[in-house]
Short mmCIF file of C-alpha atoms and ligand atoms in Angstrom, two decimals:
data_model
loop_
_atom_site.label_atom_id
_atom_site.label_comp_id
_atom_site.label_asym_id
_atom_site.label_seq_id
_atom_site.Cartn_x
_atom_site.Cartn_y
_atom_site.Cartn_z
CA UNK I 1 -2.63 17.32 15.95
CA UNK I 2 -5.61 18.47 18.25
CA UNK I 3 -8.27 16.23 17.80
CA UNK I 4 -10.74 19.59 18.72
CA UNK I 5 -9.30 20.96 15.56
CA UNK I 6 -9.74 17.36 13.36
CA UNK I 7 -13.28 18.01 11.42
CA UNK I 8 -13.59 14.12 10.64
CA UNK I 9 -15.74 12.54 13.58
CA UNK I 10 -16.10 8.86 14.07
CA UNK I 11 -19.31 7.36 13.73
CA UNK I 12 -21.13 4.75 14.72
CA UNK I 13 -22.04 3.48 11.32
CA UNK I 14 -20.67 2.88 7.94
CA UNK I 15 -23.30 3.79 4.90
CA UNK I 16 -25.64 0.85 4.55
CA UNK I 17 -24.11 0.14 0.90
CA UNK I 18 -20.82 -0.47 2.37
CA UNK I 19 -20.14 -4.24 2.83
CA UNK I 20 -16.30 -4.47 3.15
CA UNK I 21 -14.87 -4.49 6.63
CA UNK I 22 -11.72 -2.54 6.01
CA UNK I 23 -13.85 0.32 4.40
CA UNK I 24 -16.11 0.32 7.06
CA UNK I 25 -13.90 0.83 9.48
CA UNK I 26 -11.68 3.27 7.77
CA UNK I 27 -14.93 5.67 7.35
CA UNK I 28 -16.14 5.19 10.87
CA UNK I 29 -12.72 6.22 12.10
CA UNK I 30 -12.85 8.56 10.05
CA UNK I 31 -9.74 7.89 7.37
CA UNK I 32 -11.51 7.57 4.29
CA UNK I 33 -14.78 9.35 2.83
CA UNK I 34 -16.62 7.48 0.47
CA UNK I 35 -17.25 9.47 -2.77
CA UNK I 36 -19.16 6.58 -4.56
CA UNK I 37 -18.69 2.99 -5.00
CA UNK I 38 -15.13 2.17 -5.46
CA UNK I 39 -14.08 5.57 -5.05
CA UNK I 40 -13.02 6.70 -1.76
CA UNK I 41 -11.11 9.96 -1.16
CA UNK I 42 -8.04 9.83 1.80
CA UNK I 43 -9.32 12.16 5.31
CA UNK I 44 -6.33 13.66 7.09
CA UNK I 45 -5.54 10.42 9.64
CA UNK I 46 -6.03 8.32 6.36
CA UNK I 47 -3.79 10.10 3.90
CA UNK I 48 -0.71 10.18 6.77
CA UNK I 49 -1.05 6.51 7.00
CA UNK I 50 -0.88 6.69 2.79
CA UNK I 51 2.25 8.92 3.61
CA UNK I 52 3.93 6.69 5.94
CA UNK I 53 3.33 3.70 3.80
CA UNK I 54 4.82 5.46 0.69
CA UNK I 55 7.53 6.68 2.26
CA UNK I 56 8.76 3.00 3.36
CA UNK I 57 8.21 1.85 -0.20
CA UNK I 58 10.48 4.87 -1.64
CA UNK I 59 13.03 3.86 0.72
CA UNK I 60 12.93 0.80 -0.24
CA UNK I 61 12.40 1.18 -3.65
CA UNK I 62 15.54 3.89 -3.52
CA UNK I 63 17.50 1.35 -2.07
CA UNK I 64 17.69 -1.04 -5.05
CA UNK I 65 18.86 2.29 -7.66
CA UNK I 66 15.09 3.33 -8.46
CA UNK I 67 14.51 6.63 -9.61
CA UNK I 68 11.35 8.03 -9.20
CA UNK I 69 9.56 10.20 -11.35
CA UNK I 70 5.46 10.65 -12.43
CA UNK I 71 3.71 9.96 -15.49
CA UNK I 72 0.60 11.42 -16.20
CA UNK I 73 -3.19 9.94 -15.76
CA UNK I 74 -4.41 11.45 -19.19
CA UNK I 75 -2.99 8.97 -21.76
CA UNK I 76 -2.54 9.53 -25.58
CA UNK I 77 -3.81 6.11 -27.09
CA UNK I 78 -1.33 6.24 -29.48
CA UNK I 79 1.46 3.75 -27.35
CA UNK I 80 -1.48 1.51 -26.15
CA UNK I 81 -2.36 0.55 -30.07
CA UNK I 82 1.44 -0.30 -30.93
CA UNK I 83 1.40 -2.56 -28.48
CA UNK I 84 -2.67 -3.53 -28.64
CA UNK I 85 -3.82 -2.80 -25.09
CA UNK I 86 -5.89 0.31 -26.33
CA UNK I 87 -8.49 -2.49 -27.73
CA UNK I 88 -11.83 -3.15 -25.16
CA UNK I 89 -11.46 -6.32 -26.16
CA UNK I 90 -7.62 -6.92 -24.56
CA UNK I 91 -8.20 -4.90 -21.76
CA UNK I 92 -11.46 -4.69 -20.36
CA UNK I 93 -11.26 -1.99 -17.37
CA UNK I 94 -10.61 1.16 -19.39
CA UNK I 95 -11.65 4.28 -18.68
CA UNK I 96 -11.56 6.31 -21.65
CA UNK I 97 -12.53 9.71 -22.65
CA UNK I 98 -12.17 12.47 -25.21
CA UNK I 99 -10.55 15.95 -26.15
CA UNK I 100 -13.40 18.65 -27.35
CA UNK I 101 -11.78 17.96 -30.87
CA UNK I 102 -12.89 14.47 -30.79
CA UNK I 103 -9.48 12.93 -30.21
CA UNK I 104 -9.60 9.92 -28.16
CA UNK I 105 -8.19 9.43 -24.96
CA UNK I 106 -7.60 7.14 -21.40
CA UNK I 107 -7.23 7.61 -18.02
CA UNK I 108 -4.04 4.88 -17.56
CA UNK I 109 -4.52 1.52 -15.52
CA UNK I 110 -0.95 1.48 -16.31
CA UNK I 111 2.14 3.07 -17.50
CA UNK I 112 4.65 0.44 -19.08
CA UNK I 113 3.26 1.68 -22.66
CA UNK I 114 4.43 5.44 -21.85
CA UNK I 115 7.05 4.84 -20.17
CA UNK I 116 8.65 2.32 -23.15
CA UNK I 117 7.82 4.77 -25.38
CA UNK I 118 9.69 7.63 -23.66
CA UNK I 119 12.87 5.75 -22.39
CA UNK I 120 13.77 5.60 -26.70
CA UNK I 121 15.01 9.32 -25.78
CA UNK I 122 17.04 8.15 -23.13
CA UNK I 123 18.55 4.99 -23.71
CA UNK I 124 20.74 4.47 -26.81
CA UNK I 125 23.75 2.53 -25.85
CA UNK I 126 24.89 0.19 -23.06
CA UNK I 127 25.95 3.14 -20.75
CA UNK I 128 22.61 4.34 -20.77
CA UNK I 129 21.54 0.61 -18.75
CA UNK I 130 19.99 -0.57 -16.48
CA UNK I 131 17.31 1.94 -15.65
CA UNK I 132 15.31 1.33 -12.77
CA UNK I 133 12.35 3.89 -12.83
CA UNK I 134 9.16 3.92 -10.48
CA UNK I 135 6.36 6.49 -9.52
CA UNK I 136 4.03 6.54 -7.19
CA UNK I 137 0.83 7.67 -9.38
CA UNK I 138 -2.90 7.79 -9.61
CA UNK I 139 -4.04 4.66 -11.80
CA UNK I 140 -8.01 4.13 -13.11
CA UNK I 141 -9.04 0.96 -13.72
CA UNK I 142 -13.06 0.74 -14.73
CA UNK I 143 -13.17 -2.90 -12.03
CA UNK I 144 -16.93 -4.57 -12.70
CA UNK I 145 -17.36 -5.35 -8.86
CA UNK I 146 -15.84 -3.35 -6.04
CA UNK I 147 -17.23 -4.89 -3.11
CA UNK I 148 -14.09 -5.35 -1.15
CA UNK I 149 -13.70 -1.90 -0.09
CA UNK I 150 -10.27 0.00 -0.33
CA UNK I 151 -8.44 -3.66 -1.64
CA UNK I 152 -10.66 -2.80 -5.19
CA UNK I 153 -11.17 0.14 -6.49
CA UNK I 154 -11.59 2.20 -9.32
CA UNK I 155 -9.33 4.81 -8.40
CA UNK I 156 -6.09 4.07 -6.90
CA UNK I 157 -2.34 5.05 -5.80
CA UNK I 158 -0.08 2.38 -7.29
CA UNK I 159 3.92 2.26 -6.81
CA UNK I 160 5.08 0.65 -10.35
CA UNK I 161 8.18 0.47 -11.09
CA UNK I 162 9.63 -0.60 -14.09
CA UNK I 163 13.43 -2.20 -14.63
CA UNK I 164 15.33 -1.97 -17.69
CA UNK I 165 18.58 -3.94 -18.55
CA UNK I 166 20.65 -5.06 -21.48
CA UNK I 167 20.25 -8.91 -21.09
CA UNK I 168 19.12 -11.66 -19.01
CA UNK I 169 21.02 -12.28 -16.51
CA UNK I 170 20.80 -8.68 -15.07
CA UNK I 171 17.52 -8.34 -15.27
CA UNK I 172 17.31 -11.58 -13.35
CA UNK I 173 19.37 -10.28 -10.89
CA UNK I 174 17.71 -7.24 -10.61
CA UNK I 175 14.17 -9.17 -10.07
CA UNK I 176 15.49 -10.77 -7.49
CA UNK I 177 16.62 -7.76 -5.70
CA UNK I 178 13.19 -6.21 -6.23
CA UNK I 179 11.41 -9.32 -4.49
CA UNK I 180 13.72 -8.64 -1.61
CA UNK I 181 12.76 -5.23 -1.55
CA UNK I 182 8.94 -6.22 -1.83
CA UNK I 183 9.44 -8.65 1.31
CA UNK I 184 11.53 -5.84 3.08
CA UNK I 185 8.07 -3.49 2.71
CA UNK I 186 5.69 -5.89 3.59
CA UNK I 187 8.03 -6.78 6.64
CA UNK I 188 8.09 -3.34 7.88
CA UNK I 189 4.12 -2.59 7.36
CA UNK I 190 3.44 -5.35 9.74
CA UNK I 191 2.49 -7.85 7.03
CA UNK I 192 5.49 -9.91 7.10
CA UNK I 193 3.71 -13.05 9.00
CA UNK I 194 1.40 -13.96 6.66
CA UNK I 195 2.11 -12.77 3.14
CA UNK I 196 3.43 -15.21 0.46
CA UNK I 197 5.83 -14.89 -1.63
CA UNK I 198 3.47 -16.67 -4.44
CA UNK I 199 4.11 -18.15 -7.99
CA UNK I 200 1.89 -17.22 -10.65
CA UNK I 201 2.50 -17.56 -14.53
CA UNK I 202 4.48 -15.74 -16.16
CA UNK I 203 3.95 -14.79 -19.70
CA UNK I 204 5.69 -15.45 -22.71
CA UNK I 205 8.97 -14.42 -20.95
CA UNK I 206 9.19 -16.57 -17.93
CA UNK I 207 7.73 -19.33 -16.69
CA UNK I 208 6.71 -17.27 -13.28
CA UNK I 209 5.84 -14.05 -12.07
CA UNK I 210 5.39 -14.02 -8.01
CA UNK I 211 2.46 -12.59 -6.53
CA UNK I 212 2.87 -11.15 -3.17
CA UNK I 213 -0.45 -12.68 -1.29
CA UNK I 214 -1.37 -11.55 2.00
CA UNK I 215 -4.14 -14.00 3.80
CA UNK I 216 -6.98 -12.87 4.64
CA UNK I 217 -10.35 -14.24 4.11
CA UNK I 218 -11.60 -10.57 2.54
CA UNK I 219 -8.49 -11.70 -0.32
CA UNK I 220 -10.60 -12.48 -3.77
CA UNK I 221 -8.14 -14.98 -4.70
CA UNK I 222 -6.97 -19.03 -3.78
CA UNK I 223 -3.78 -19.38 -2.67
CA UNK I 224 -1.94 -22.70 -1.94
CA UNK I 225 0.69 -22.80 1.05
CA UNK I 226 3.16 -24.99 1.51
CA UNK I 227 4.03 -23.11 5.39
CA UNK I 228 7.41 -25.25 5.73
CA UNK I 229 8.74 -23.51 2.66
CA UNK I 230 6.44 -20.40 3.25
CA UNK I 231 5.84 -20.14 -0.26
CA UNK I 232 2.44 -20.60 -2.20
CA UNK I 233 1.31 -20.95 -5.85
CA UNK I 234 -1.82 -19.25 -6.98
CA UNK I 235 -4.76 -20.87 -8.50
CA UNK I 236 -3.18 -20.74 -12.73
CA UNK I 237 -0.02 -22.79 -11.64
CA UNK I 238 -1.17 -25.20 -8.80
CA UNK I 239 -0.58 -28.44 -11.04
CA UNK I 240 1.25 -31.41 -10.55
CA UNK I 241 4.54 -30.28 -13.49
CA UNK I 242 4.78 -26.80 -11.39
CA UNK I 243 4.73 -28.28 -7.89
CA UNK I 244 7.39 -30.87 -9.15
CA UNK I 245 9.43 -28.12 -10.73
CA UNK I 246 9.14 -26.73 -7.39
CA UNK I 247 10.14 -29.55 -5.10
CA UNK I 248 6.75 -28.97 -3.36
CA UNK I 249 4.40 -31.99 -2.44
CA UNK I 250 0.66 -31.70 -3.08
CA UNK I 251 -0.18 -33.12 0.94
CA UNK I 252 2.02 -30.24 2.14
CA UNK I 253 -0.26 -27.18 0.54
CA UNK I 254 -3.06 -25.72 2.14
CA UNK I 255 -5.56 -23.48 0.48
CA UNK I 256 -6.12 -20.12 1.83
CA UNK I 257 -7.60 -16.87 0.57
CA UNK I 258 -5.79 -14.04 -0.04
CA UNK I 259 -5.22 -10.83 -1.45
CA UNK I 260 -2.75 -9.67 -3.48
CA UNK I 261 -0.49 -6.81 -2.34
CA UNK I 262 1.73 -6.69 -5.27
CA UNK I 263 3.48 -8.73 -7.93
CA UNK I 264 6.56 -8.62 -10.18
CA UNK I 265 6.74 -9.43 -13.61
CA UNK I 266 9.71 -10.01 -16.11
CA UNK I 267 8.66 -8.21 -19.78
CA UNK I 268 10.93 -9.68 -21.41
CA UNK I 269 11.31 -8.17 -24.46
CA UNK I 270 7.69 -7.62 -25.10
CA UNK I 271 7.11 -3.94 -24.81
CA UNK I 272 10.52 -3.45 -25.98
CA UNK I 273 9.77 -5.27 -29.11
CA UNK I 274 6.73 -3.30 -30.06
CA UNK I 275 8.35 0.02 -28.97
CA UNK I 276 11.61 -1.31 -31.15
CA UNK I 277 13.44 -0.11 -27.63
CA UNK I 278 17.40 -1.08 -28.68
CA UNK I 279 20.31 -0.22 -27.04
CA UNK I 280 23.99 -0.52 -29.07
CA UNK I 281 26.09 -3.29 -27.28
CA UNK I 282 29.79 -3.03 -26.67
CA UNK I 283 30.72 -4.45 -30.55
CA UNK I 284 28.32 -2.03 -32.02
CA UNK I 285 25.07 -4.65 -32.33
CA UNK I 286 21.70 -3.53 -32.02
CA UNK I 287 20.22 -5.14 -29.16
CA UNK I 288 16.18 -5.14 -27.27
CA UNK I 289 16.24 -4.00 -23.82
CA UNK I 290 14.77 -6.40 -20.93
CA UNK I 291 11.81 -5.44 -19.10
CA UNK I 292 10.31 -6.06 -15.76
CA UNK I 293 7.58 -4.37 -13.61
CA UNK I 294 6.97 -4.39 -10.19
CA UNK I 295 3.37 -3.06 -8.33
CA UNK I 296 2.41 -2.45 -5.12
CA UNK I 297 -1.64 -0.85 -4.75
CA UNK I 298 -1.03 1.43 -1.57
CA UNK I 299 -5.11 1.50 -0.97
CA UNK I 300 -5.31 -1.96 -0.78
CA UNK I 301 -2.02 -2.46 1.22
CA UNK I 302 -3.65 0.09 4.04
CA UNK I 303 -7.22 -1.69 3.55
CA UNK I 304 -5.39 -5.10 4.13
CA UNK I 305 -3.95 -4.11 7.24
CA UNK I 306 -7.49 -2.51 8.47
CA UNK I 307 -8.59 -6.27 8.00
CA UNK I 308 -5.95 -7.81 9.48
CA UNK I 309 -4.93 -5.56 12.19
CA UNK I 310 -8.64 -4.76 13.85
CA UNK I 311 -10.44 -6.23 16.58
CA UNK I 312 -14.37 -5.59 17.35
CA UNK I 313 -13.52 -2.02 19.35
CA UNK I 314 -11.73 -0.72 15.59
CA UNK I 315 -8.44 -0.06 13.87
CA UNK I 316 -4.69 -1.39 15.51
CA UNK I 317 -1.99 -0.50 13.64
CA UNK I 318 1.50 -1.38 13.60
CA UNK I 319 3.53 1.35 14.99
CA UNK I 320 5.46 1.68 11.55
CA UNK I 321 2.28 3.09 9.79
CA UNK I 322 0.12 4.34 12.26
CA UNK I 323 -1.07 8.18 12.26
CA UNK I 324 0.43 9.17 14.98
CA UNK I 325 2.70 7.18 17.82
CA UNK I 326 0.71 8.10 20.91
CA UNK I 327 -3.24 8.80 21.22
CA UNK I 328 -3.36 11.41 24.15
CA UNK I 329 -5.94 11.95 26.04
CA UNK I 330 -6.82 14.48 28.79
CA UNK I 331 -9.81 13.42 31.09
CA UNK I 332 -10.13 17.55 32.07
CA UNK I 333 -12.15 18.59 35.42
CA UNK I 334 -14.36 20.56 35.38
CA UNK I 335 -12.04 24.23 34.69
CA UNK I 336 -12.16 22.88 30.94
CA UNK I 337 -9.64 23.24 28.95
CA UNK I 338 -8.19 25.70 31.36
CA UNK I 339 -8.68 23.39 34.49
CA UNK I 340 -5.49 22.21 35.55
CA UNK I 341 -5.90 18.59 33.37
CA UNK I 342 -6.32 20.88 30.77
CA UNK I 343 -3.27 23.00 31.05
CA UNK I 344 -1.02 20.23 32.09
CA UNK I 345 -2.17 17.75 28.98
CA UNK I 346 -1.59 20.53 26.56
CA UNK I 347 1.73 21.06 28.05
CA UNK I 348 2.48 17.08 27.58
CA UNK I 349 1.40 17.58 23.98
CA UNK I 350 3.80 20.09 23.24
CA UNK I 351 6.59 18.71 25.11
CA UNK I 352 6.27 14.99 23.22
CA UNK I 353 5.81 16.91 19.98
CA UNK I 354 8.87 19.61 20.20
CA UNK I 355 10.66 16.03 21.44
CA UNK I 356 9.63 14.74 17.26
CA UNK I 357 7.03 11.91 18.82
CA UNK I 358 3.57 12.08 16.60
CA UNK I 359 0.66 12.85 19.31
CA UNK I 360 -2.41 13.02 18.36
CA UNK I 361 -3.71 15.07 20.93
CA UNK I 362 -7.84 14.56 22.56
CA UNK I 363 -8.21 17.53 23.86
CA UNK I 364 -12.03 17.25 23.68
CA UNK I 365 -14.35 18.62 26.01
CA UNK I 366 -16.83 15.09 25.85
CA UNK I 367 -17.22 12.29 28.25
CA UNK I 368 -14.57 9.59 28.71
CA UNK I 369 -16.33 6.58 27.91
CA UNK I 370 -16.54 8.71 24.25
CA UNK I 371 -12.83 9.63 24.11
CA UNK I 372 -12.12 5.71 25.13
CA UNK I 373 -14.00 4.48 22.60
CA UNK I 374 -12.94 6.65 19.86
CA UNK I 375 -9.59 5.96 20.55
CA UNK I 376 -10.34 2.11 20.42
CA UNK I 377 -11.28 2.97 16.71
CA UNK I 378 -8.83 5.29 15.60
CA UNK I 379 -6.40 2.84 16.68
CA UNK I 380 -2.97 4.32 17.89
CA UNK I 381 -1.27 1.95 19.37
CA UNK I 382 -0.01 3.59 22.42
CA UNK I 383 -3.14 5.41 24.57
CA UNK I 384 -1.45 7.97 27.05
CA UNK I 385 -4.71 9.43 29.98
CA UNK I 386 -3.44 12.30 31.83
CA UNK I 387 -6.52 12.85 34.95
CA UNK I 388 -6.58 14.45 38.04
CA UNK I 389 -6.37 10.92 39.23
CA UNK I 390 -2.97 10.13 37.76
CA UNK I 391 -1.83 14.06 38.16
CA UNK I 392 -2.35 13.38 41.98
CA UNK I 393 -0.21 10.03 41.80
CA UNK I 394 2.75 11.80 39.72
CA UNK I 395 2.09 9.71 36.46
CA UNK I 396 0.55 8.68 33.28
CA UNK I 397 -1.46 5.72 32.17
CA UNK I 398 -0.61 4.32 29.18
CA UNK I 399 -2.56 1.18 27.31
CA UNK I 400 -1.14 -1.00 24.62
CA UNK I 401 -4.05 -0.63 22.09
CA UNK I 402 -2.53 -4.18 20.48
CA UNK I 403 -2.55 -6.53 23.84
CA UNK I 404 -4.47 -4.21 26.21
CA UNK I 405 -1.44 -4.06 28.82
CA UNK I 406 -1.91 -0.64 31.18
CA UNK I 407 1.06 0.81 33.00
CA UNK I 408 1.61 3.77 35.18
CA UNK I 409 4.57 5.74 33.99
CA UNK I 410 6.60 8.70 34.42
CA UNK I 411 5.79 11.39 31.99
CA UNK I 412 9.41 11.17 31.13
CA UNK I 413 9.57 7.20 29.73
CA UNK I 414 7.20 8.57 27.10
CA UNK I 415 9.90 10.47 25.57
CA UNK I 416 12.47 7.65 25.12
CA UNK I 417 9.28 5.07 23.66
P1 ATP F 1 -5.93 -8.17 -9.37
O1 ATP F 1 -5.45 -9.52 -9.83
O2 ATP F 1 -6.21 -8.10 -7.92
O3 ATP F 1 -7.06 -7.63 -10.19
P2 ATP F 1 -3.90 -7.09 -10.99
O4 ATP F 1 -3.18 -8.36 -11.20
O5 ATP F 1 -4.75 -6.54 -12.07
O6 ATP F 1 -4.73 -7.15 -9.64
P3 ATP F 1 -1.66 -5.33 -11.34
O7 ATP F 1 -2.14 -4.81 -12.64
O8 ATP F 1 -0.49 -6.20 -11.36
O9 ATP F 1 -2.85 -5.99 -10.54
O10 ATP F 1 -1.40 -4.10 -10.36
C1 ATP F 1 -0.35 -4.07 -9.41
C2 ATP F 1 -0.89 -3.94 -7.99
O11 ATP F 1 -1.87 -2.91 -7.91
C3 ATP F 1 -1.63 -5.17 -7.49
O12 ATP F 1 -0.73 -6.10 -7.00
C4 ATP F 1 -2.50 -4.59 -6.41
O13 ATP F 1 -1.75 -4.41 -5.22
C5 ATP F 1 -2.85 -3.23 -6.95
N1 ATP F 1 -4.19 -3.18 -7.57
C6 ATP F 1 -4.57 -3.72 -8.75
N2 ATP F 1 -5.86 -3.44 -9.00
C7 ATP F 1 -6.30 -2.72 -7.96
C8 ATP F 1 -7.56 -2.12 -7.65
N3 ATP F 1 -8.59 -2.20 -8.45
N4 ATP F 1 -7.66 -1.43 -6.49
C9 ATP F 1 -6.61 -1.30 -5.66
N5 ATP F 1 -5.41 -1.85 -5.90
C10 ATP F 1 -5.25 -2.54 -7.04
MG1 MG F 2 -3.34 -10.29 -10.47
#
């Protein structure tokens, strides 16, 4: 991508409402636009991060036997009263709406109401399970305070995915699969260090859910780390029965704050139940299908990493989710564009993007101190200047946006990187 040809600019300054550090940044590098409070809509460089974040949680999510599919936004309230979530008082973040004929509608916060409701055409017997399903949808969710930028908001891409077996013990497997798959993602977006695999209660069903906490001190919630085991509880379980269950000792934990990139959750039988979802075992007995779900919020997964991954020049992403693998930038004389900077950076460009590397291209006619500093903020990790200065010496400079390192290279070690 040109950056002549980008229409977001970076500015200086976020709006004045705008208190969160990760949505600050985002907007002054231009990856998110702020359409009101809690509401932010995805720019270009923003929505290829989104796209290179989903894309690691499909694979993942593919690699444990989901299927993915998408449910819609508009719900019919009908599921939500059998199982009594369509009542204000039980769920307080609604967003609901109507038809012109009065009929009453929501916007969902979440699908496992629909999505029980529809798997009765699908599963009838034992061959028909498990059924691992997940989507990567639009959820609404009417949050009282969204002061933390992208981490809370009122409109947002979630990845849910929902697991349905015939009994216990493969649904427990299954879970445990899934939280492998959730520490595989958070691994591979560069999160791996200092998220916690966290235990949090669980409902009727099960004594636990896990909460997947990344520290940070923008996180809204207490966590409690024991770092030997590397494995917290949040605030509902930290008590003396739980941390004996869990062979951890009260001197060991250490409070942090955190955020919560995801969590998994056994069901049970509870939607099942209400939906009266059976299946018809082996000997011909009627039997209620086992439940789990499993989030991730993608928004607040990339607005983590802005607040983890940022120093006080802007954004530094991990290569894995970055916009683009190399931020080059041509320093042209003064010929322009068709100097001989010019010609030779657009050359570069083309070569590095026919070779499948993801350039991001400054072709620019403005001041280097302006293209340095922008490129600080966009935060690629790998900043490639092509001058007259390192024409005449046969190379390229490259910087590590992470540690800062500069090296003079062949134009030719950019295409192995
Ligand atoms: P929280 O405790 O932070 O309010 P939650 O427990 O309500 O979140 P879930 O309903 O389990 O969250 O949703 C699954 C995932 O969706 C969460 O782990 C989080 O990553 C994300 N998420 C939840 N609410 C929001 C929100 N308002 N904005 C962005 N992401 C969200
Ligand atoms: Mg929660």
């Amino acid at each position: 991508m040109k950056q002549s040809q980008l229409f977001t600019k970076t500015r200086k300054d976020a709006p004045k409402d705008e208190v969160a550090k990760n949505a600050q940044l985002l907007i002054r590098a231009g990856y998110i636009h702020k359409e009101m409070a809690g509401v932010y809509a995805l720019m270009p460089l923003g929505l290829r991060v989104m796209n290179k974040i989903a894309t690691i949680i499909r694979e993942e999510m593919d690699s444990i036997g989901g299927k993915e599919l998408q449910m819609t936004a508009l719900q019919d309230k009908k599921p939500w009263e059998v199982s009594g979530r369509w009542n204000d008082e039980i769920v307080d973040n609604w967003f609901k709406t109507a038809l012109k004929n009065g009929t009453d509608i929501g916007l969902g916060f979440t699908h496992e109401e629909p999505l029980t409701n529809l798997m009765k055409e699908y599963i009838r017997s034992f061959r028909d399970l498990p059924v691992y399903i997940y989507q990567l949808q639009t959820k609404f969710r009417n949050e009282a305070r969204a002061k933390s930028g992208v981490m809370r908001t009122r409109e947002f891409l979630m990845k849910d995915l929902y697991s349905f077996t015939k009994d216990v013990a493969s649904h427990e497997a299954f879970y445990e699969k899934a939280k492998q798959a959730y520490v595989n993602i958070f691994e591979r977006v560069g999160l791996g260090d200092r998220t916690y695999i966290t235990f949090a209660s669980g409902g009727s069903f099960s004594k636990y859910s896990h909460e997947f906490q990344t520290v940070t001190d923008a996180g809204e919630d207490n966590i409690y780390v024991d770092e030997k085991k590397k494995i917290a509880v949040n605030e509902e379980v930290n008590n003396p029965e739980v941390l004996k269950e869990l062979g951890i000792k009260k001197e060991d934990l250490v409070q942090k704050k955190a955020v919560e990139v995801g969590n998994i959750f056994s069901l049970g039988t509870r939607y099942s139940d209400a939906f009266d979802l059976k299946y018809i075992d082996s000997e011909g007995k009627a039997l209620p299908v086992i439940m789990g779900s499993y989030g991730i919020g993608l928004q607040r997964l990339m607005g983590t990493i802005a607040e983890v991954m940022s120093d006080e020049n802007g954004l530094v992403w991990p290569k894995n989710i970055s916009p683009f693998q190399i931020h080059l930038i041509a320093l042209l004389d003064k010929e322009g564009k068709e100097g001989k900077v010019g010609v030779a950076g657009e050359k570069l460009y083309k070569t590095l993007t026919e070779k499948g590397i993801e350039v991001l291209y400054d072709d620019r006619d403005v001041r280097p101190g302006e293209k340095f500093a922008d490129s600080d903020l966009i935060g690629i990790p790998l900043r490639v200047v092509i001058s007259e200065k390192t024409m005449a010496e046969g190379i390229v400079e490259t910087k590590d946006r992470k540690t800062g390192e500069v090296r003079k290279i062949a134009e030719k070690e950019l295409f192995v990187l």
